[in-house]
Amino acid sequence: MSDAVSGRTRPRTTVTEAEVEALVHGICFKTGPPRRLGVEVEWLVHELRAPRLPVSPERLEAVYSALRTVPLRSALTVEPGGQLELSSLPAASLMECIGTVSADLAAVRAVLREDGLALVGLGHDPWHAPRRFLRQPRYDAMEACLDRSGPAGRYMMCTSASVQVCVDAGHEEPGPLGHVRRWWLAHQLGAVLLAAFANSPLAGDRPTGWRSTRQLRWAQIGTGRAGGPRLDADPRGAWTRHVLDAPVMCVRRDGAPWEVPEGMTFREWTRTGTPRPPTREDLDYHLTTLFPPVRPRGHLELRMIDAQPGDDGWMVPLAVTAALFDDPEAAETAYRTVKPLAERTLGLPAPHNPLYEDAARDALADPELREAAVTCFTAALAALPRLGATAEVTDAVAGYLERYVQRGRCPADDLLDMPDGASRGPHGRETRP
């Protein structure tokens, strides 16, 4: 096995179990003062004037080819079902991050508009069934692997979209901005963010009974693939064990179909060396096939937030999350506020615990989640000027607090209030994951 690099090949280096432990332990939490912020915004792409009509693969390919010629500061990628994603560079401030992504989105929308297409901020496609747009070995293997646990994997791959906020891991030392607390906070506050920004109550043109059907799909693909580790005082050790004990999605092959083993963990792969010994590149790839609600990648990637409505709706979860993690006063308030919620997890990892299930199903109709969200949003709003946020951003957060959070609502409730939403009743209500 070899990798092509600048027209040459280099041998792949195999790794032992001990080497994997050391590598994961060293690369997934980069500690230091929180200074950087990032966001990944995913969008469904629909017809501008008739969003219920599916967009043909040919049109998507043509418009994405045009977008690849547009100079952007963010990385533009396409998801398996044709969703579009912009990933910001690490920014030195909230406003730098917002300014860069806003400019890139304006350029992307202009190209799409010329072809009669639009970016749509929904966590789950309310009308269309899963349909693969990308045909690549990675996604062929992913589909084959996830199909073993049911249809949820195809929905996750092809009909979901999110706002993913990336924050620094935090200080090595304890305290409000220490990495141990931020790791814990990301998981417990994550349930509040999930509830407050739930925006995917429909599938197949009917209510599912869940405010965040997107989160339901993630939970349904299983604990090994979409679950997180148990929380303890050693985030590095917990994550390292989780990585080693997680199932391998695929064994890549040069010039041949990728093998999709069943039930083989990465730890077992290092011990048996079959069907071939794993390499450092295999480990790097394995890390990208794990989809917990909080994923450490040197920084912390919060993955539980649905895509948001409106051109600028994504700014609100970015601003709120940045304030609650990077402002010491707001971080302390958030920690104290969500601490009682931890009891509802029953000690089970997210998202496969009662707290996350309640957040995905009931959102802020849950009184305790609503109360926590009001306190956290209020603290974030007070912190935003200290982070240099403009009046436009603080007004957007204040408006969201008033329109949704204080009323125990989320964007999903707007969709359910529409004549073709909840008024028809909870047809097709789905069971707990």
GROMACS .gro file of C-alpha atoms in nm:
model
  433
    1MET     CA    1   0.000   0.000   0.000
    2SER     CA    2   0.126   0.347  -0.081
    3ASP     CA    3   0.006   0.708  -0.102
    4ALA     CA    4   0.058   0.921  -0.410
    5VAL     CA    5   0.237   1.245  -0.322
    6SER     CA    6   0.338   1.489  -0.594
    7GLY     CA    7   0.358   1.211  -0.849
    8ARG     CA    8   0.564   0.985  -0.621
    9THR     CA    9   0.466   0.711  -0.382
   10ARG     CA   10   0.563   0.664  -0.019
   11PRO     CA   11   0.512   0.353   0.188
   12ARG     CA   12   0.246   0.358   0.455
   13THR     CA   13   0.371   0.302   0.809
   14THR     CA   14   0.184   0.049   1.022
   15VAL     CA   15   0.086   0.138   1.378
   16THR     CA   16   0.060  -0.069   1.693
   17GLU     CA   17  -0.207  -0.040   1.960
   18ALA     CA   18   0.033   0.148   2.186
   19GLU     CA   19   0.124   0.387   1.906
   20VAL     CA   20  -0.244   0.454   1.835
   21GLU     CA   21  -0.303   0.533   2.202
   22ALA     CA   22  -0.014   0.779   2.203
   23LEU     CA   23  -0.120   0.942   1.877
   24VAL     CA   24  -0.484   0.991   1.971
   25HIS     CA   25  -0.388   1.105   2.319
   26GLY     CA   26  -0.160   1.367   2.169
   27ILE     CA   27  -0.354   1.506   1.875
   28CYS     CA   28  -0.720   1.533   1.976
   29PHE     CA   29  -0.693   1.795   2.255
   30LYS     CA   30  -0.457   2.086   2.187
   31THR     CA   31  -0.465   2.292   2.505
   32GLY     CA   32  -0.392   2.660   2.558
   33PRO     CA   33  -0.583   2.986   2.599
   34PRO     CA   34  -0.903   2.988   2.389
   35ARG     CA   35  -0.820   3.216   2.097
   36ARG     CA   36  -0.971   3.061   1.786
   37LEU     CA   37  -1.325   3.003   1.663
   38GLY     CA   38  -1.466   2.832   1.358
   39VAL     CA   39  -1.796   2.730   1.203
   40GLU     CA   40  -1.910   2.478   0.942
   41VAL     CA   41  -2.244   2.562   0.785
   42GLU     CA   42  -2.428   2.295   0.586
   43TRP     CA   43  -2.721   2.370   0.361
   44LEU     CA   44  -2.976   2.179   0.160
   45VAL     CA   45  -2.990   2.297  -0.201
   46HIS     CA   46  -3.342   2.332  -0.342
   47GLU     CA   47  -3.519   2.486  -0.638
   48LEU     CA   48  -3.561   2.856  -0.572
   49ARG     CA   49  -3.925   2.875  -0.681
   50ALA     CA   50  -4.041   2.517  -0.629
   51PRO     CA   51  -3.844   2.368  -0.338
   52ARG     CA   52  -4.049   2.047  -0.334
   53LEU     CA   53  -3.913   1.953  -0.676
   54PRO     CA   54  -3.588   1.753  -0.662
   55VAL     CA   55  -3.282   1.912  -0.821
   56SER     CA   56  -3.132   1.690  -1.089
   57PRO     CA   57  -2.777   1.561  -1.038
   58GLU     CA   58  -2.675   1.727  -1.364
   59ARG     CA   59  -2.781   2.071  -1.241
   60LEU     CA   60  -2.605   2.020  -0.910
   61GLU     CA   61  -2.286   1.911  -1.083
   62ALA     CA   62  -2.297   2.213  -1.313
   63VAL     CA   63  -2.352   2.467  -1.037
   64TYR     CA   64  -2.088   2.309  -0.812
   65SER     CA   65  -1.840   2.321  -1.097
   66ALA     CA   66  -1.915   2.693  -1.128
   67LEU     CA   67  -1.874   2.744  -0.752
   68ARG     CA   68  -1.530   2.585  -0.759
   69THR     CA   69  -1.411   2.878  -0.970
   70VAL     CA   70  -1.530   3.136  -0.715
   71PRO     CA   71  -1.257   3.265  -0.481
   72LEU     CA   72  -1.363   3.185  -0.126
   73ARG     CA   73  -1.179   3.202   0.205
   74SER     CA   74  -1.384   2.917   0.347
   75ALA     CA   75  -1.345   2.561   0.224
   76LEU     CA   76  -1.636   2.452   0.004
   77THR     CA   77  -1.731   2.085   0.007
   78VAL     CA   78  -2.026   1.880  -0.110
   79GLU     CA   79  -2.194   1.618   0.107
   80PRO     CA   80  -2.312   1.276  -0.019
   81GLY     CA   81  -2.669   1.389  -0.094
   82GLY     CA   82  -2.562   1.711  -0.264
   83GLN     CA   83  -2.575   1.932   0.045
   84LEU     CA   84  -2.329   2.221   0.037
   85GLU     CA   85  -2.091   2.299   0.323
   86LEU     CA   86  -1.870   2.597   0.393
   87SER     CA   87  -1.600   2.549   0.657
   88SER     CA   88  -1.436   2.863   0.789
   89LEU     CA   89  -1.070   2.904   0.863
   90PRO     CA   90  -0.989   2.934   1.235
   91ALA     CA   91  -1.073   3.294   1.319
   92ALA     CA   92  -0.920   3.517   1.586
   93SER     CA   93  -1.258   3.663   1.683
   94LEU     CA   94  -1.630   3.610   1.651
   95MET     CA   95  -1.672   3.899   1.410
   96GLU     CA   96  -1.383   3.785   1.192
   97CYS     CA   97  -1.548   3.445   1.160
   98ILE     CA   98  -1.891   3.595   1.083
   99GLY     CA   99  -1.751   3.844   0.833
  100THR     CA  100  -1.559   3.584   0.635
  101VAL     CA  101  -1.838   3.329   0.616
  102SER     CA  102  -2.101   3.593   0.537
  103ALA     CA  103  -1.899   3.719   0.241
  104ASP     CA  104  -1.846   3.365   0.114
  105LEU     CA  105  -2.214   3.280   0.148
  106ALA     CA  106  -2.310   3.592  -0.046
  107ALA     CA  107  -2.083   3.484  -0.332
  108VAL     CA  108  -2.218   3.128  -0.326
  109ARG     CA  109  -2.581   3.244  -0.323
  110ALA     CA  110  -2.520   3.469  -0.623
  111VAL     CA  111  -2.398   3.174  -0.831
  112LEU     CA  112  -2.686   2.951  -0.720
  113ARG     CA  113  -2.943   3.222  -0.785
  114GLU     CA  114  -2.831   3.250  -1.148
  115ASP     CA  115  -2.929   2.884  -1.191
  116GLY     CA  116  -3.257   2.916  -1.002
  117LEU     CA  117  -3.129   2.738  -0.691
  118ALA     CA  118  -3.117   2.839  -0.325
  119LEU     CA  119  -2.955   2.741   0.003
  120VAL     CA  120  -3.216   2.620   0.252
  121GLY     CA  121  -3.156   2.616   0.628
  122LEU     CA  122  -3.331   2.303   0.753
  123GLY     CA  123  -3.183   2.028   0.968
  124HIS     CA  124  -3.356   1.755   0.768
  125ASP     CA  125  -3.511   1.760   0.424
  126PRO     CA  126  -3.889   1.768   0.484
  127TRP     CA  127  -3.989   1.638   0.140
  128HIS     CA  128  -3.725   1.434  -0.038
  129ALA     CA  129  -3.613   1.078   0.022
  130PRO     CA  130  -3.240   1.006   0.053
  131ARG     CA  131  -3.064   1.015  -0.283
  132ARG     CA  132  -2.688   0.982  -0.328
  133PHE     CA  133  -2.527   1.254  -0.534
  134LEU     CA  134  -2.162   1.162  -0.477
  135ARG     CA  135  -2.042   0.823  -0.596
  136GLN     CA  136  -1.707   0.771  -0.429
  137PRO     CA  137  -1.549   0.472  -0.252
  138ARG     CA  138  -1.574   0.650   0.085
  139TYR     CA  139  -1.949   0.698   0.056
  140ASP     CA  140  -2.010   0.358  -0.098
  141ALA     CA  141  -1.841   0.204   0.206
  142MET     CA  142  -2.022   0.435   0.447
  143GLU     CA  143  -2.358   0.347   0.297
  144ALA     CA  144  -2.286  -0.026   0.312
  145CYS     CA  145  -2.171   0.002   0.673
  146LEU     CA  146  -2.462   0.214   0.795
  147ASP     CA  147  -2.723   0.011   0.609
  148ARG     CA  148  -2.657  -0.271   0.857
  149SER     CA  149  -2.834  -0.072   1.129
  150GLY     CA  150  -3.128   0.039   0.914
  151PRO     CA  151  -3.222   0.331   0.688
  152ALA     CA  152  -3.116   0.611   0.924
  153GLY     CA  153  -2.764   0.622   0.780
  154ARG     CA  154  -2.887   0.713   0.432
  155TYR     CA  155  -3.100   0.992   0.578
  156MET     CA  156  -2.805   1.120   0.776
  157MET     CA  157  -2.580   1.115   0.471
  158CYS     CA  158  -2.819   1.262   0.218
  159THR     CA  159  -3.095   1.468   0.382
  160SER     CA  160  -2.941   1.635   0.689
  161ALA     CA  161  -2.768   1.969   0.744
  162SER     CA  162  -2.623   2.140   1.050
  163VAL     CA  163  -2.435   2.432   1.199
  164GLN     CA  164  -2.115   2.298   1.357
  165VAL     CA  165  -1.933   2.533   1.592
  166CYS     CA  166  -1.564   2.476   1.665
  167VAL     CA  167  -1.403   2.612   1.982
  168ASP     CA  168  -1.056   2.567   2.127
  169ALA     CA  169  -1.009   2.281   2.371
  170GLY     CA  170  -0.911   2.523   2.648
  171HIS     CA  171  -0.643   2.556   2.914
  172GLU     CA  172  -0.455   2.255   3.046
  173GLU     CA  173  -0.516   2.391   3.397
  174PRO     CA  174  -0.855   2.363   3.572
  175GLY     CA  175  -1.105   2.649   3.582
  176PRO     CA  176  -1.392   2.789   3.374
  177LEU     CA  177  -1.183   2.772   3.056
  178GLY     CA  178  -0.998   2.450   3.138
  179HIS     CA  179  -1.019   2.167   2.886
  180VAL     CA  180  -1.175   1.917   3.128
  181ARG     CA  181  -1.462   2.151   3.209
  182ARG     CA  182  -1.509   2.260   2.847
  183TRP     CA  183  -1.530   1.895   2.738
  184TRP     CA  184  -1.794   1.830   3.005
  185LEU     CA  185  -1.977   2.157   2.927
  186ALA     CA  186  -1.986   2.082   2.556
  187HIS     CA  187  -2.183   1.763   2.621
  188GLN     CA  188  -2.431   1.898   2.878
  189LEU     CA  189  -2.479   2.240   2.717
  190GLY     CA  190  -2.503   2.054   2.387
  191ALA     CA  191  -2.847   1.926   2.488
  192VAL     CA  192  -2.962   2.285   2.550
  193LEU     CA  193  -2.826   2.398   2.212
  194LEU     CA  194  -2.990   2.099   2.044
  195ALA     CA  195  -3.326   2.191   2.198
  196ALA     CA  196  -3.302   2.566   2.138
  197PHE     CA  197  -3.207   2.533   1.771
  198ALA     CA  198  -3.413   2.226   1.676
  199ASN     CA  199  -3.528   2.278   1.318
  200SER     CA  200  -3.617   1.946   1.158
  201PRO     CA  201  -3.963   1.817   1.259
  202LEU     CA  202  -4.067   1.679   0.919
  203ALA     CA  203  -3.975   1.388   0.695
  204GLY     CA  204  -4.165   1.254   0.398
  205ASP     CA  205  -4.383   1.567   0.421
  206ARG     CA  206  -4.516   1.461   0.763
  207PRO     CA  207  -4.430   1.538   1.125
  208THR     CA  208  -4.209   1.275   1.282
  209GLY     CA  209  -4.294   1.358   1.643
  210TRP     CA  210  -3.939   1.492   1.695
  211ARG     CA  211  -3.839   1.859   1.682
  212SER     CA  212  -3.495   1.748   1.565
  213THR     CA  213  -3.541   1.455   1.329
  214ARG     CA  214  -3.181   1.513   1.229
  215GLN     CA  215  -3.063   1.425   1.579
  216LEU     CA  216  -3.295   1.124   1.578
  217ARG     CA  217  -3.126   0.995   1.262
  218TRP     CA  218  -2.782   1.036   1.415
  219ALA     CA  219  -2.883   0.847   1.728
  220GLN     CA  220  -3.034   0.567   1.521
  221ILE     CA  221  -2.708   0.484   1.345
  222GLY     CA  222  -2.573   0.349   1.673
  223THR     CA  223  -2.350   0.413   1.971
  224GLY     CA  224  -2.031   0.291   1.805
  225ARG     CA  225  -2.059   0.529   1.512
  226ALA     CA  226  -2.249   0.831   1.648
  227GLY     CA  227  -2.207   0.795   2.024
  228GLY     CA  228  -1.959   0.964   2.250
  229PRO     CA  229  -1.747   0.827   2.534
  230ARG     CA  230  -1.847   0.827   2.898
  231LEU     CA  231  -1.747   1.151   3.066
  232ASP     CA  232  -1.476   1.131   3.329
  233ALA     CA  233  -1.191   1.342   3.460
  234ASP     CA  234  -0.957   1.241   3.178
  235PRO     CA  235  -1.105   1.345   2.841
  236ARG     CA  236  -0.795   1.232   2.651
  237GLY     CA  237  -0.804   0.885   2.798
  238ALA     CA  238  -1.180   0.849   2.752
  239TRP     CA  239  -1.164   0.956   2.388
  240THR     CA  240  -0.863   0.737   2.315
  241ARG     CA  241  -1.043   0.430   2.450
  242HIS     CA  242  -1.351   0.522   2.250
  243VAL     CA  243  -1.151   0.552   1.928
  244LEU     CA  244  -0.984   0.215   1.977
  245ASP     CA  245  -1.309   0.039   2.067
  246ALA     CA  246  -1.516   0.194   1.788
  247PRO     CA  247  -1.594  -0.024   1.485
  248VAL     CA  248  -1.388   0.022   1.172
  249MET     CA  249  -1.606   0.152   0.890
  250CYS     CA  250  -1.389   0.029   0.605
  251VAL     CA  251  -1.048  -0.095   0.498
  252ARG     CA  252  -0.935   0.111   0.205
  253ARG     CA  253  -0.784  -0.051  -0.103
  254ASP     CA  254  -0.584   0.095  -0.388
  255GLY     CA  255  -0.766   0.034  -0.715
  256ALA     CA  256  -1.019  -0.205  -0.563
  257PRO     CA  257  -1.350  -0.183  -0.376
  258TRP     CA  258  -1.306  -0.099  -0.012
  259GLU     CA  259  -1.373  -0.376   0.236
  260VAL     CA  260  -1.648  -0.315   0.493
  261PRO     CA  261  -1.576  -0.539   0.795
  262GLU     CA  262  -1.851  -0.619   1.041
  263GLY     CA  263  -1.787  -0.562   1.409
  264MET     CA  264  -1.409  -0.521   1.391
  265THR     CA  265  -1.283  -0.247   1.624
  266PHE     CA  266  -0.967  -0.049   1.558
  267ARG     CA  267  -0.813  -0.212   1.866
  268GLU     CA  268  -0.879  -0.557   1.718
  269TRP     CA  269  -0.736  -0.444   1.385
  270THR     CA  270  -0.408  -0.341   1.548
  271ARG     CA  271  -0.387  -0.675   1.732
  272THR     CA  272  -0.473  -0.907   1.444
  273GLY     CA  273  -0.324  -0.717   1.152
  274THR     CA  274  -0.593  -0.852   0.922
  275PRO     CA  275  -0.705  -0.812   0.650
  276ARG     CA  276  -0.383  -0.605   0.646
  277PRO     CA  277  -0.199  -0.412   0.918
  278PRO     CA  278  -0.348  -0.069   0.992
  279THR     CA  279  -0.144   0.243   0.918
  280ARG     CA  280  -0.127   0.599   1.051
  281GLU     CA  281  -0.334   0.701   0.751
  282ASP     CA  282  -0.595   0.442   0.846
  283LEU     CA  283  -0.610   0.590   1.195
  284ASP     CA  284  -0.653   0.941   1.057
  285TYR     CA  285  -0.932   0.815   0.836
  286HIS     CA  286  -1.096   0.621   1.120
  287LEU     CA  287  -1.119   0.942   1.324
  288THR     CA  288  -1.323   1.103   1.044
  289THR     CA  289  -1.577   0.818   1.050
  290LEU     CA  290  -1.679   0.878   1.413
  291PHE     CA  291  -1.970   1.119   1.453
  292PRO     CA  292  -2.034   1.193   1.824
  293PRO     CA  293  -2.217   1.515   1.916
  294VAL     CA  294  -1.885   1.654   2.044
  295ARG     CA  295  -1.579   1.553   1.845
  296PRO     CA  296  -1.226   1.647   1.956
  297ARG     CA  297  -1.004   1.733   1.663
  298GLY     CA  298  -0.741   1.932   1.847
  299HIS     CA  299  -1.029   2.170   1.907
  300LEU     CA  300  -1.386   2.076   2.006
  301GLU     CA  301  -1.641   2.039   1.728
  302LEU     CA  302  -2.002   2.077   1.847
  303ARG     CA  303  -2.218   1.883   1.601
  304MET     CA  304  -2.566   1.879   1.757
  305ILE     CA  305  -2.713   2.200   1.610
  306ASP     CA  306  -2.960   2.184   1.321
  307ALA     CA  307  -2.917   2.411   1.020
  308GLN     CA  308  -3.104   2.736   1.082
  309PRO     CA  309  -3.366   2.926   0.880
  310GLY     CA  310  -3.290   3.250   0.701
  311ASP     CA  311  -2.977   3.378   0.534
  312ASP     CA  312  -2.814   3.475   0.864
  313GLY     CA  313  -2.976   3.233   1.109
  314TRP     CA  314  -2.647   3.041   1.147
  315MET     CA  315  -2.492   3.344   1.321
  316VAL     CA  316  -2.704   3.301   1.634
  317PRO     CA  317  -2.582   2.953   1.739
  318LEU     CA  318  -2.227   3.056   1.652
  319ALA     CA  319  -2.247   3.371   1.865
  320VAL     CA  320  -2.424   3.204   2.158
  321THR     CA  321  -2.181   2.911   2.166
  322ALA     CA  322  -1.875   3.136   2.138
  323ALA     CA  323  -1.997   3.352   2.427
  324LEU     CA  324  -2.078   3.057   2.654
  325PHE     CA  325  -1.740   2.896   2.595
  326ASP     CA  326  -1.495   3.183   2.561
  327ASP     CA  327  -1.625   3.450   2.801
  328PRO     CA  328  -1.526   3.339   3.154
  329GLU     CA  329  -1.832   3.489   3.323
  330ALA     CA  330  -2.077   3.340   3.073
  331ALA     CA  331  -1.894   3.007   3.082
  332GLU     CA  332  -1.930   2.990   3.459
  333THR     CA  333  -2.301   3.074   3.436
  334ALA     CA  334  -2.353   2.806   3.169
  335TYR     CA  335  -2.166   2.548   3.379
  336ARG     CA  336  -2.377   2.615   3.689
  337THR     CA  337  -2.696   2.620   3.484
  338VAL     CA  338  -2.652   2.288   3.306
  339LYS     CA  339  -2.500   2.101   3.601
  340PRO     CA  340  -2.841   1.980   3.727
  341LEU     CA  341  -2.926   1.854   3.376
  342ALA     CA  342  -2.644   1.600   3.400
  343GLU     CA  343  -2.859   1.387   3.631
  344ARG     CA  344  -3.098   1.326   3.343
  345THR     CA  345  -2.827   1.153   3.141
  346LEU     CA  346  -2.825   0.863   3.390
  347GLY     CA  347  -2.450   0.853   3.334
  348LEU     CA  348  -2.498   0.742   2.973
  349PRO     CA  349  -2.293   0.898   2.691
  350ALA     CA  350  -2.449   1.150   2.455
  351PRO     CA  351  -2.656   1.136   2.246
  352HIS     CA  352  -2.789   0.799   2.364
  353ASN     CA  353  -2.925   0.917   2.694
  354PRO     CA  354  -3.262   1.052   2.814
  355LEU     CA  355  -3.146   1.415   2.821
  356TYR     CA  356  -3.053   1.420   2.453
  357GLU     CA  357  -3.363   1.221   2.358
  358ASP     CA  358  -3.587   1.471   2.538
  359ALA     CA  359  -3.404   1.763   2.377
  360ALA     CA  360  -3.442   1.616   2.028
  361ARG     CA  361  -3.806   1.520   2.073
  362ASP     CA  362  -3.952   1.799   2.290
  363ALA     CA  363  -3.697   2.080   2.250
  364LEU     CA  364  -3.788   2.380   2.467
  365ALA     CA  365  -4.135   2.246   2.541
  366ASP     CA  366  -3.939   2.065   2.814
  367PRO     CA  367  -3.962   2.308   3.113
  368GLU     CA  368  -3.615   2.236   3.250
  369LEU     CA  369  -3.446   2.275   2.913
  370ARG     CA  370  -3.639   2.595   2.854
  371GLU     CA  371  -3.530   2.741   3.189
  372ALA     CA  372  -3.168   2.647   3.122
  373ALA     CA  373  -3.184   2.795   2.772
  374VAL     CA  374  -3.324   3.127   2.898
  375THR     CA  375  -3.042   3.159   3.152
  376CYS     CA  376  -2.771   3.060   2.904
  377PHE     CA  377  -2.895   3.285   2.624
  378THR     CA  378  -2.924   3.578   2.865
  379ALA     CA  379  -2.566   3.521   2.981
  380ALA     CA  380  -2.446   3.495   2.622
  381LEU     CA  381  -2.623   3.816   2.527
  382ALA     CA  382  -2.452   4.001   2.812
  383ALA     CA  383  -2.113   3.858   2.709
  384LEU     CA  384  -2.129   3.935   2.338
  385PRO     CA  385  -2.020   4.302   2.365
  386ARG     CA  386  -1.716   4.182   2.562
  387LEU     CA  387  -1.632   3.958   2.264
  388GLY     CA  388  -1.657   4.254   2.025
  389ALA     CA  389  -1.991   4.157   1.871
  390THR     CA  390  -2.165   4.422   1.663
  391ALA     CA  391  -2.515   4.550   1.731
  392GLU     CA  392  -2.638   4.340   1.438
  393VAL     CA  393  -2.522   4.020   1.607
  394THR     CA  394  -2.641   4.110   1.956
  395ASP     CA  395  -2.978   4.216   1.812
  396ALA     CA  396  -3.008   3.882   1.633
  397VAL     CA  397  -2.941   3.692   1.956
  398ALA     CA  398  -3.179   3.915   2.152
  399GLY     CA  399  -3.446   3.860   1.889
  400TYR     CA  400  -3.400   3.484   1.903
  401LEU     CA  401  -3.419   3.489   2.281
  402GLU     CA  402  -3.746   3.680   2.269
  403ARG     CA  403  -3.907   3.499   1.974
  404TYR     CA  404  -3.817   3.145   2.065
  405VAL     CA  405  -3.635   3.076   2.390
  406GLN     CA  406  -3.845   3.278   2.632
  407ARG     CA  407  -4.159   3.131   2.478
  408GLY     CA  408  -4.036   2.774   2.496
  409ARG     CA  409  -4.024   2.746   2.119
  410CYS     CA  410  -3.771   2.663   1.847
  411PRO     CA  411  -3.775   2.697   1.465
  412ALA     CA  412  -3.926   2.349   1.439
  413ASP     CA  413  -4.242   2.485   1.601
  414ASP     CA  414  -4.280   2.739   1.320
  415LEU     CA  415  -4.272   2.458   1.066
  416LEU     CA  416  -4.524   2.255   1.264
  417ASP     CA  417  -4.756   2.557   1.283
  418MET     CA  418  -4.775   2.582   0.905
  419PRO     CA  419  -5.095   2.449   0.738
  420ASP     CA  420  -4.907   2.154   0.587
  421GLY     CA  421  -4.727   2.075   0.911
  422ALA     CA  422  -4.861   1.980   1.250
  423SER     CA  423  -5.222   2.070   1.168
  424ARG     CA  424  -5.248   1.732   0.994
  425GLY     CA  425  -5.158   1.552   1.315
  426PRO     CA  426  -4.850   1.348   1.413
  427HIS     CA  427  -4.871   1.099   1.127
  428GLY     CA  428  -4.581   0.862   1.109
  429ARG     CA  429  -4.462   0.940   1.461
  430GLU     CA  430  -4.135   0.755   1.514
  431THR     CA  431  -4.020   0.572   1.823
  432ARG     CA  432  -3.732   0.657   2.052
  433PRO     CA  433  -3.387   0.573   1.917
   0.00000   0.00000   0.00000
